[in-house]
Amino acid sequence: MGESINVIIIDKEENSRNIIKNYLSSFGDVNICGEFFDYDLGCDFALKSGKVLIFIDVSQEPDKALDVIKRLKENSKQSYIVAMSNKTSTETIIKVMRAGAKEFVTKPFIESEFKTLVETITAEFRNIETPDTCKIISTFSNKGGIGKTSIAVNLAVELAQMSKEKVALIDLNLQLGDVATFLDMTPPFAMDYIADNISHLDEEELLKTLTRYKNTSLYVIADPLNIDKSKEITAEQIKNILNALKKIFSYIVIDIGTNIDSKTITALDSSDLILLIAIVNLPAIRSTQRCMDLFNKLGYPPEKIKLILNRYMENEDIKTSDIEEVVKQKVYWKIPNNYLTMMSAINKGVPVSEINSESNIAVNYKDFASKVSDYLITQKLNKDYNNRELRI
Ligand SMILES: Nc1ncnc2c1ncn2[C@@H]1O[C@H](COP(=O)(O)OP(=O)(O)O)[C@@H](O)[C@H]1O
Ligand SMILES: [Mg+2]
């Protein structure tokens, strides 16, 4: 028997709750940790409960119940929702499943059917390891003015647009970051507030402290308004913030900046992919080479680092193959030079796709986001596969 499975029941009818409790009591590994007649209370409790199996009645207050299911689905990647109802119309079932329930049980329960279902669900529930599907991408270069912020911002916007999943964009230029300006935002909370409060914010509260970009699934953490506050932020707080965000977001994009200190190294260590940004000129290439040396010293595997050429123009004096030889790394992607579109985007505080979605740079960013996302998903699958092999 594995570790016990935590269950929450949300049902207005006491009798129905008792029947569920009674049936579940025959499963030694199931632990009922909460029982609620009120949907909101049940939902709040579930959001604080980590990995949890939720039985929720959707026949008493259908609209409220659907809202709660949606809220749970959006805010907790770790909940497994079983909807229960005495209405079995296809329309009801579809609505409930679309909202985010994984199973549907008809009331009144038939004991044997209910127990068989619980057996299947618990087996499935165990197999969903605490999901670690979040992918962390950083943009880095030890030189300013290379395009780190432009790339972090536009990539994050495209990832959110493409996947419709939650993407967090973090400005780790803790002194004078540009991310909020690039998206014309004035976040009410910034990194200093989140760092100070991370230990007691639950998932829903944490999400509220991030600033949503327009009506998209992109959420931003900006640098502190007050530079003095930046100095108080610790590497441990950054680690805690990333760990908490991983439970909510599918992607985290970090604009690391140029500084190398314990905070940025923590972020680089946590990254699945570091986009090392260079432009085609000799000083920038030399700096890039030094960054590669640093990454080697930090023991990063080669597949974690991808070399990106920004502001690329055909017929450059220095050939791509020369750069690859000096940096000892293949060029993964080239972003074209398009000063007018880029400047116009920055001045208006919007992504390049909003200036002209057909411009070479907007199309390039779209393709770049798909390539990065495909790469990371394949990497994760390979890792899972290898881990499985090791366990055999
Ligand atoms: N692909 C591009 N084409 C033309 N100009 C670019 C491109 N990417 C960035 N820039 C310009 O380079 C400058 C620096 O970009 P930024 O993203 O702030 O760099 P960093 O974050 O590395 O300091 C900005 O003025 C921006 O307009
Ligand atoms: Mg920058």
mmCIF file of N, CA and C and ligand atoms in Angstrom, residues 148-149 173 178 255, ligand 2:
data_model
loop_
_atom_site.group_PDB
_atom_site.id
_atom_site.type_symbol
_atom_site.label_atom_id
_atom_site.label_comp_id
_atom_site.label_asym_id
_atom_site.label_seq_id
_atom_site.Cartn_x
_atom_site.Cartn_y
_atom_site.Cartn_z
ATOM 1 N N LYS A 148 18.063 40.606 -24.260
ATOM 2 C CA LYS A 148 17.558 39.622 -23.287
ATOM 3 C C LYS A 148 16.116 39.914 -22.911
ATOM 4 N N THR A 149 15.839 41.200 -22.614
ATOM 5 C CA THR A 149 14.488 41.547 -22.177
ATOM 6 C C THR A 149 13.506 41.413 -23.341
ATOM 7 N N ASN A 173 16.215 41.369 -13.149
ATOM 8 C CA ASN A 173 17.079 42.557 -13.104
ATOM 9 C C ASN A 173 16.523 43.348 -11.922
ATOM 10 N N ASP A 178 13.297 46.059 -16.894
ATOM 11 C CA ASP A 178 12.517 46.709 -17.954
ATOM 12 C C ASP A 178 11.240 45.977 -18.311
ATOM 13 N N ASP A 255 13.866 36.797 -17.130
ATOM 14 C CA ASP A 255 14.847 37.712 -17.718
ATOM 15 C C ASP A 255 15.924 37.892 -16.653
HETATM 16 MG MG MG B 2 17.270 44.012 -20.191
#
